mmCIF file of C-alpha atoms in Angstrom:
data_model
loop_
_atom_site.group_PDB
_atom_site.id
_atom_site.type_symbol
_atom_site.label_atom_id
_atom_site.label_comp_id
_atom_site.label_asym_id
_atom_site.label_seq_id
_atom_site.Cartn_x
_atom_site.Cartn_y
_atom_site.Cartn_z
ATOM 1 C CA MET A 1 0.001 -0.025 -0.255
ATOM 2 C CA ARG A 2 1.401 3.371 -1.011
ATOM 3 C CA SER A 3 -0.773 5.261 0.493
ATOM 4 C CA ALA A 4 0.426 8.601 2.220
ATOM 5 C CA CYS A 5 0.541 8.489 6.164
ATOM 6 C CA ARG A 6 0.899 12.342 7.204
ATOM 7 C CA GLN A 7 -1.567 14.804 8.632
ATOM 8 C CA PRO A 8 -2.932 16.524 5.794
ATOM 9 C CA ASP A 9 -2.792 20.447 5.687
ATOM 10 C CA ALA A 10 -5.605 22.399 6.355
ATOM 11 C CA ASP A 11 -6.223 23.409 2.247
ATOM 12 C CA GLU A 12 -5.894 19.921 1.573
ATOM 13 C CA ARG A 13 -8.750 18.474 3.189
ATOM 14 C CA THR A 14 -11.236 18.624 0.624
ATOM 15 C CA HIS A 15 -8.966 16.350 -1.107
ATOM 16 C CA VAL A 16 -10.255 12.657 -0.883
ATOM 17 C CA THR A 17 -7.743 9.709 -0.297
ATOM 18 C CA LEU A 18 -9.723 6.288 -1.207
ATOM 19 C CA ILE A 19 -7.926 3.545 0.711
ATOM 20 C CA SER A 20 -8.653 -0.318 -0.064
ATOM 21 C CA PRO A 21 -10.372 -2.066 3.008
ATOM 22 C CA ARG A 22 -7.748 -4.719 2.562
ATOM 23 C CA LEU A 23 -5.362 -2.244 4.943
ATOM 24 C CA PHE A 24 -7.937 -2.910 7.548
ATOM 25 C CA GLY A 25 -8.817 -6.721 6.841
ATOM 26 C CA ARG A 26 -12.308 -7.750 6.490
ATOM 27 C CA ASP A 27 -15.219 -8.184 9.360
ATOM 28 C CA ARG A 28 -13.105 -6.023 12.036
ATOM 29 C CA PRO A 29 -15.143 -3.762 14.079
ATOM 30 C CA SER A 30 -15.581 -0.216 12.913
ATOM 31 C CA GLN A 31 -14.037 0.994 15.882
ATOM 32 C CA ARG A 32 -11.141 -0.867 15.026
ATOM 33 C CA ARG A 33 -10.899 0.453 11.579
ATOM 34 C CA GLU A 34 -11.647 3.954 12.765
ATOM 35 C CA SER A 35 -8.597 3.634 15.100
ATOM 36 C CA ARG A 36 -6.382 2.584 12.196
ATOM 37 C CA ALA A 37 -7.907 5.454 10.204
ATOM 38 C CA ARG A 38 -6.530 8.089 12.422
ATOM 39 C CA THR A 39 -3.239 6.239 13.043
ATOM 40 C CA HIS A 40 -2.231 6.508 9.266
ATOM 41 C CA SER A 41 -3.552 9.590 9.068
ATOM 42 C CA ILE A 42 -6.321 8.781 6.561
ATOM 43 C CA GLN A 43 -8.977 11.029 5.622
ATOM 44 C CA ILE A 44 -11.938 8.825 4.280
ATOM 45 C CA ILE A 45 -12.027 4.985 4.039
ATOM 46 C CA LEU A 46 -13.754 2.975 1.106
ATOM 47 C CA GLN A 47 -15.708 0.345 3.050
ATOM 48 C CA SER A 48 -16.884 -2.458 1.065
ATOM 49 C CA HIS A 49 -20.033 -1.378 0.626
ATOM 50 C CA PRO A 50 -20.696 0.001 -2.600
ATOM 51 C CA LEU A 51 -20.732 4.019 -2.536
ATOM 52 C CA HIS A 52 -20.939 4.391 -6.136
ATOM 53 C CA LEU A 53 -23.947 2.551 -6.881
ATOM 54 C CA ALA A 54 -24.402 5.204 -10.076
ATOM 55 C CA HIS A 55 -21.123 4.022 -11.432
ATOM 56 C CA ARG A 56 -22.459 0.337 -11.669
ATOM 57 C CA LEU A 57 -24.191 0.618 -14.546
ATOM 58 C CA PRO A 58 -21.595 0.230 -17.824
ATOM 59 C CA GLY A 59 -19.571 2.973 -19.165
ATOM 60 C CA LEU A 60 -16.131 4.158 -20.414
ATOM 61 C CA ALA A 61 -13.405 3.925 -18.651
ATOM 62 C CA VAL A 62 -9.911 5.691 -19.978
ATOM 63 C CA PHE A 63 -6.518 5.126 -18.869
ATOM 64 C CA ASP A 64 -3.345 6.700 -19.092
ATOM 65 C CA MET A 65 -0.433 4.326 -20.213
ATOM 66 C CA ASP A 66 2.912 5.130 -18.507
ATOM 67 C CA SER A 67 3.128 4.543 -14.909
ATOM 68 C CA THR A 68 -0.623 3.791 -14.756
ATOM 69 C CA LEU A 69 -1.386 0.673 -17.092
ATOM 70 C CA ILE A 70 2.537 -0.314 -17.065
ATOM 71 C CA GLN A 71 4.909 0.687 -14.588
ATOM 72 C CA GLN A 72 7.508 2.354 -16.634
ATOM 73 C CA GLU A 73 7.780 5.471 -19.013
ATOM 74 C CA VAL A 74 8.172 4.063 -22.112
ATOM 75 C CA ILE A 75 10.551 7.339 -23.461
ATOM 76 C CA ASP A 76 12.856 6.904 -20.718
ATOM 77 C CA GLU A 77 13.108 3.084 -21.311
ATOM 78 C CA ILE A 78 14.130 4.048 -24.918
ATOM 79 C CA ALA A 79 16.518 6.543 -23.769
ATOM 80 C CA ALA A 80 18.412 3.785 -21.509
ATOM 81 C CA SER A 81 19.174 2.143 -24.632
ATOM 82 C CA LEU A 82 21.357 4.859 -25.734
ATOM 83 C CA GLY A 83 23.527 4.927 -22.303
ATOM 84 C CA PRO A 84 23.365 6.523 -19.133
ATOM 85 C CA GLU A 85 23.712 9.750 -20.074
ATOM 86 C CA PHE A 86 20.643 9.998 -22.261
ATOM 87 C CA ALA A 87 18.635 8.295 -20.011
ATOM 88 C CA GLU A 88 19.768 10.774 -17.547
ATOM 89 C CA ALA A 89 18.439 13.540 -19.517
ATOM 90 C CA VAL A 90 15.284 12.258 -20.915
ATOM 91 C CA SER A 91 14.554 11.015 -17.110
ATOM 92 C CA ALA A 92 14.866 14.543 -15.716
ATOM 93 C CA ILE A 93 12.627 15.913 -18.031
ATOM 94 C CA THR A 94 9.857 13.492 -18.215
ATOM 95 C CA ALA A 95 9.783 14.241 -14.429
ATOM 96 C CA ARG A 96 9.332 17.172 -14.907
ATOM 97 C CA ALA A 97 6.760 17.503 -17.681
ATOM 98 C CA MET A 98 4.487 14.929 -15.424
ATOM 99 C CA ASN A 99 4.955 16.901 -12.690
ATOM 100 C CA GLY A 100 3.460 19.912 -14.549
ATOM 101 C CA GLU A 101 6.484 22.081 -14.808
ATOM 102 C CA LEU A 102 7.164 21.919 -18.063
ATOM 103 C CA ASP A 103 4.746 22.332 -21.351
ATOM 104 C CA PHE A 104 4.006 18.637 -22.416
ATOM 105 C CA GLU A 105 4.195 19.060 -26.021
ATOM 106 C CA GLU A 106 7.734 21.077 -25.747
ATOM 107 C CA SER A 107 9.314 18.856 -23.948
ATOM 108 C CA LEU A 108 8.048 15.761 -25.536
ATOM 109 C CA ARG A 109 9.369 17.162 -28.962
ATOM 110 C CA GLU A 110 12.621 17.721 -27.501
ATOM 111 C CA ARG A 111 13.494 14.259 -25.589
ATOM 112 C CA CYS A 112 11.788 12.915 -28.962
ATOM 113 C CA GLN A 113 15.078 14.698 -30.660
ATOM 114 C CA LEU A 114 17.465 12.935 -28.216
ATOM 115 C CA LEU A 115 15.626 9.454 -29.952
ATOM 116 C CA LYS A 116 17.059 10.127 -33.246
ATOM 117 C CA GLY A 117 19.056 7.124 -34.157
ATOM 118 C CA VAL A 118 17.560 4.525 -32.218
ATOM 119 C CA LYS A 119 16.758 1.799 -34.038
ATOM 120 C CA GLY A 120 12.978 1.111 -35.563
ATOM 121 C CA GLY A 121 12.641 -2.332 -33.969
ATOM 122 C CA ILE A 122 13.186 -1.184 -30.503
ATOM 123 C CA TRP A 123 9.123 -1.859 -29.799
ATOM 124 C CA THR A 124 9.959 -5.759 -29.993
ATOM 125 C CA GLU A 125 12.452 -4.885 -27.334
ATOM 126 C CA LEU A 126 10.578 -3.003 -24.979
ATOM 127 C CA ARG A 127 7.796 -5.204 -24.934
ATOM 128 C CA GLU A 128 9.881 -7.677 -23.134
ATOM 129 C CA ARG A 129 11.021 -5.031 -20.291
ATOM 130 C CA ILE A 130 7.646 -3.519 -19.783
ATOM 131 C CA THR A 131 5.545 -4.868 -16.840
ATOM 132 C CA LEU A 132 2.087 -3.981 -16.279
ATOM 133 C CA THR A 133 0.862 -2.005 -13.586
ATOM 134 C CA PRO A 134 -0.479 -4.987 -10.984
ATOM 135 C CA GLY A 135 -4.290 -5.431 -11.445
ATOM 136 C CA ALA A 136 -4.162 -3.596 -14.748
ATOM 137 C CA ARG A 137 -5.375 -6.775 -16.708
ATOM 138 C CA GLU A 138 -7.793 -7.759 -14.343
ATOM 139 C CA LEU A 139 -9.607 -4.404 -13.844
ATOM 140 C CA VAL A 140 -9.795 -4.378 -17.872
ATOM 141 C CA GLY A 141 -11.144 -7.701 -17.575
ATOM 142 C CA CYS A 142 -13.779 -7.156 -15.084
ATOM 143 C CA LEU A 143 -14.908 -3.838 -16.731
ATOM 144 C CA LYS A 144 -15.261 -5.612 -20.214
ATOM 145 C CA SER A 145 -17.397 -8.669 -18.160
ATOM 146 C CA LEU A 146 -19.217 -5.908 -17.246
ATOM 147 C CA GLY A 147 -20.195 -3.953 -20.431
ATOM 148 C CA TRP A 148 -17.578 -1.612 -20.298
ATOM 149 C CA LYS A 149 -15.549 0.038 -23.124
ATOM 150 C CA THR A 150 -11.881 0.812 -22.034
ATOM 151 C CA ALA A 151 -9.273 2.708 -23.995
ATOM 152 C CA VAL A 152 -5.513 3.840 -23.468
ATOM 153 C CA LEU A 153 -4.759 7.584 -24.167
ATOM 154 C CA SER A 154 -1.304 7.929 -23.671
ATOM 155 C CA GLY A 155 1.438 11.331 -24.075
ATOM 156 C CA GLY A 156 3.480 7.842 -25.256
ATOM 157 C CA PHE A 157 3.781 6.412 -28.474
ATOM 158 C CA GLN A 158 1.352 4.365 -30.741
ATOM 159 C CA PRO A 159 3.355 1.232 -31.325
ATOM 160 C CA MET A 160 3.404 0.609 -27.352
ATOM 161 C CA ALA A 161 -0.310 1.573 -26.941
ATOM 162 C CA ASP A 162 -1.205 -0.464 -29.704
ATOM 163 C CA TRP A 163 0.757 -3.508 -28.085
ATOM 164 C CA LEU A 164 -0.959 -2.920 -24.791
ATOM 165 C CA LYS A 165 -4.431 -2.897 -26.148
ATOM 166 C CA GLU A 166 -4.134 -5.933 -27.644
ATOM 167 C CA GLU A 167 -2.445 -7.703 -24.834
ATOM 168 C CA ILE A 168 -5.201 -6.756 -22.408
ATOM 169 C CA GLY A 169 -7.982 -6.469 -24.562
ATOM 170 C CA LEU A 170 -8.465 -2.691 -24.548
ATOM 171 C CA ASP A 171 -11.331 -1.173 -27.093
ATOM 172 C CA PHE A 172 -9.089 2.057 -28.078
ATOM 173 C CA ALA A 173 -5.890 3.073 -28.188
ATOM 174 C CA HIS A 174 -4.480 7.025 -29.009
ATOM 175 C CA ALA A 175 -0.728 8.049 -28.502
ATOM 176 C CA ASN A 176 1.902 9.779 -30.636
ATOM 177 C CA HIS A 177 3.719 8.939 -34.021
ATOM 178 C CA LEU A 178 7.385 8.698 -34.026
ATOM 179 C CA VAL A 179 8.548 9.286 -37.538
ATOM 180 C CA VAL A 180 10.834 5.869 -38.567
ATOM 181 C CA SER A 181 13.546 6.695 -41.210
ATOM 182 C CA GLU A 182 12.521 5.330 -44.768
ATOM 183 C CA ASP A 183 14.864 2.096 -44.279
ATOM 184 C CA GLY A 184 12.968 1.761 -41.166
ATOM 185 C CA LYS A 185 16.345 1.424 -39.743
ATOM 186 C CA SER A 186 15.888 3.848 -37.035
ATOM 187 C CA LEU A 187 13.831 6.851 -35.311
ATOM 188 C CA THR A 188 14.011 10.457 -36.832
ATOM 189 C CA GLY A 189 13.281 11.843 -33.783
ATOM 190 C CA GLU A 190 10.903 13.546 -34.916
ATOM 191 C CA LEU A 191 6.625 13.299 -34.389
ATOM 192 C CA GLU A 192 3.952 13.127 -36.890
ATOM 193 C CA GLY A 193 0.204 13.808 -36.308
ATOM 194 C CA ASP A 194 -2.105 15.337 -33.510
ATOM 195 C CA ILE A 195 0.000 15.292 -30.309
ATOM 196 C CA VAL A 196 -1.731 13.410 -27.744
ATOM 197 C CA HIS A 197 -1.020 16.226 -24.736
ATOM 198 C CA ALA A 198 -3.731 17.126 -21.617
ATOM 199 C CA GLU A 199 -6.143 18.756 -24.281
ATOM 200 C CA ARG A 200 -6.136 16.255 -26.668
ATOM 201 C CA LYS A 201 -6.812 13.687 -24.136
ATOM 202 C CA ARG A 202 -9.775 15.203 -23.129
ATOM 203 C CA GLU A 203 -10.811 15.818 -26.550
ATOM 204 C CA LEU A 204 -10.661 12.128 -27.176
ATOM 205 C CA VAL A 205 -12.794 11.278 -24.071
ATOM 206 C CA VAL A 206 -15.538 13.459 -25.364
ATOM 207 C CA LYS A 207 -15.383 11.811 -28.886
ATOM 208 C CA ILE A 208 -15.122 8.231 -27.473
ATOM 209 C CA ALA A 209 -17.830 8.521 -25.049
ATOM 210 C CA GLU A 210 -20.289 10.294 -28.294
ATOM 211 C CA ARG A 211 -19.454 7.714 -30.302
ATOM 212 C CA GLU A 212 -20.291 4.554 -28.000
ATOM 213 C CA GLY A 213 -23.601 6.741 -26.668
ATOM 214 C CA VAL A 214 -21.815 7.158 -23.478
ATOM 215 C CA GLN A 215 -22.745 9.854 -21.208
ATOM 216 C CA LEU A 216 -19.719 11.858 -19.687
ATOM 217 C CA GLY A 217 -21.069 11.338 -16.315
ATOM 218 C CA LYS A 218 -20.729 7.465 -17.129
ATOM 219 C CA THR A 219 -16.786 7.611 -17.879
ATOM 220 C CA VAL A 220 -14.081 7.067 -15.306
ATOM 221 C CA CYS A 221 -10.348 8.359 -16.311
ATOM 222 C CA VAL A 222 -7.161 7.468 -14.403
ATOM 223 C CA GLY A 223 -4.095 8.343 -14.888
ATOM 224 C CA ASP A 224 -1.072 9.947 -12.679
ATOM 225 C CA GLY A 225 0.769 13.095 -14.707
ATOM 226 C CA ALA A 226 -0.223 16.481 -14.975
ATOM 227 C CA ASN A 227 -1.464 15.990 -18.660
ATOM 228 C CA ASP A 228 -4.000 13.537 -17.144
ATOM 229 C CA LEU A 229 -6.140 16.085 -15.006
ATOM 230 C CA LEU A 230 -8.030 17.545 -18.044
ATOM 231 C CA MET A 231 -9.834 14.194 -19.007
ATOM 232 C CA MET A 232 -9.930 13.690 -14.863
ATOM 233 C CA GLY A 233 -12.190 17.066 -14.721
ATOM 234 C CA VAL A 234 -14.424 16.139 -17.813
ATOM 235 C CA ALA A 235 -15.022 12.532 -16.889
ATOM 236 C CA GLY A 236 -17.753 11.397 -14.192
ATOM 237 C CA LEU A 237 -14.833 10.156 -12.157
ATOM 238 C CA GLY A 238 -11.458 11.261 -12.255
ATOM 239 C CA VAL A 239 -8.885 9.631 -10.672
ATOM 240 C CA ALA A 240 -5.331 10.149 -9.785
ATOM 241 C CA PHE A 241 -3.439 6.881 -9.224
ATOM 242 C CA ASN A 242 -0.316 6.829 -7.201
ATOM 243 C CA ALA A 243 0.248 10.297 -9.161
ATOM 244 C CA LYS A 244 2.695 12.918 -8.726
ATOM 245 C CA GLU A 245 2.250 15.256 -5.542
ATOM 246 C CA LYS A 246 0.900 18.599 -7.640
ATOM 247 C CA VAL A 247 -1.214 16.021 -9.269
ATOM 248 C CA GLN A 248 -3.184 14.708 -5.942
ATOM 249 C CA VAL A 249 -4.058 17.755 -5.014
ATOM 250 C CA ALA A 250 -5.071 19.054 -8.105
ATOM 251 C CA ALA A 251 -7.358 16.018 -9.140
ATOM 252 C CA PRO A 252 -11.012 15.257 -8.090
ATOM 253 C CA THR A 253 -10.113 12.215 -6.765
ATOM 254 C CA ARG A 254 -6.668 10.583 -5.673
ATOM 255 C CA LEU A 255 -6.384 6.350 -5.171
ATOM 256 C CA ASN A 256 -2.945 5.494 -3.878
ATOM 257 C CA ALA A 257 -2.666 1.596 -4.126
ATOM 258 C CA ASP A 258 -0.431 -0.981 -5.060
ATOM 259 C CA SER A 259 -3.618 -2.639 -7.652
ATOM 260 C CA LEU A 260 -5.461 -0.970 -10.105
ATOM 261 C CA MET A 261 -8.177 -3.313 -9.382
ATOM 262 C CA ASP A 262 -8.779 -1.040 -6.333
ATOM 263 C CA VAL A 263 -10.332 1.463 -8.772
ATOM 264 C CA MET A 264 -13.245 -1.325 -8.647
ATOM 265 C CA TYR A 265 -14.408 -0.337 -5.074
ATOM 266 C CA LEU A 266 -14.798 3.513 -6.233
ATOM 267 C CA LEU A 267 -17.574 1.763 -8.706
ATOM 268 C CA GLY A 268 -18.821 0.088 -5.684
ATOM 269 C CA TYR A 269 -17.661 -3.377 -5.716
ATOM 270 C CA SER A 270 -16.718 -5.488 -2.676
ATOM 271 C CA GLN A 271 -14.036 -7.573 -2.437
ATOM 272 C CA ASP A 272 -16.459 -10.540 -3.083
ATOM 273 C CA GLU A 273 -18.080 -9.528 -6.028
ATOM 274 C CA GLN A 274 -15.040 -8.290 -7.500
ATOM 275 C CA ALA A 275 -13.809 -11.950 -7.012
ATOM 276 C CA GLU A 276 -16.991 -13.237 -8.767
ATOM 277 C CA ILE A 277 -16.829 -11.253 -11.562
ATOM 278 C CA LEU A 278 -12.824 -12.628 -12.196
ATOM 279 C CA LYS A 279 -14.547 -16.027 -12.094
ATOM 280 C CA ARG A 280 -16.570 -15.153 -15.390
#
């Protein structure tokens, strides 16, 4: 569990930290749970009974990719193939961009320029190094079983988003397109097409929802970076998952947990109900 254990400042008390009931165990007396809540400086504990019944009807669930559905930042992994100097430079820019300290599109183009010359087949190698966030596959499986549409909207790159879409069964995948040299042997460091920045993510949420006949109030958006805040804001339920500190403060809802499956608690599904859905 990666929940913050400090006492929240006064200006943070309007924000909600939702904690998995697993932290407290099952069938424990409520007084004991309240005592643990005080010990951990938890603002609100999400109990096992359904709190968000409105979200039980099928809708649209949208996820960021890097550090949300997967545990890595893909652009940092590509840079690592060029050596530690490139890796450190790209990683530093990535961290500042995700924290909202830099313009996302400008910083993305700057980082992509550093990738010039990387072999065009890097995506196959990356698939072997990328690890799914715990609960990602199970969460998508549960939502699909319940009739939800699912999408990944990434400020990363389309080849990895397409792979992830097939790997865990998503319905839609939108990301950025890195240009490959004419002979297909290397990346040029340039981008083509629309950049999937914060505004574009919000536009895509609205567009996909309209296409699927889903009201925005029935959408869930989950991400960890500053470029996810706009899509969180337009969604019926916007969730900052293990997000950067500034993002947690600005997000509609924040969830700090080891598993993405804990999003199911926000939708009103108890641990027992989740287990039953996973059996389908």
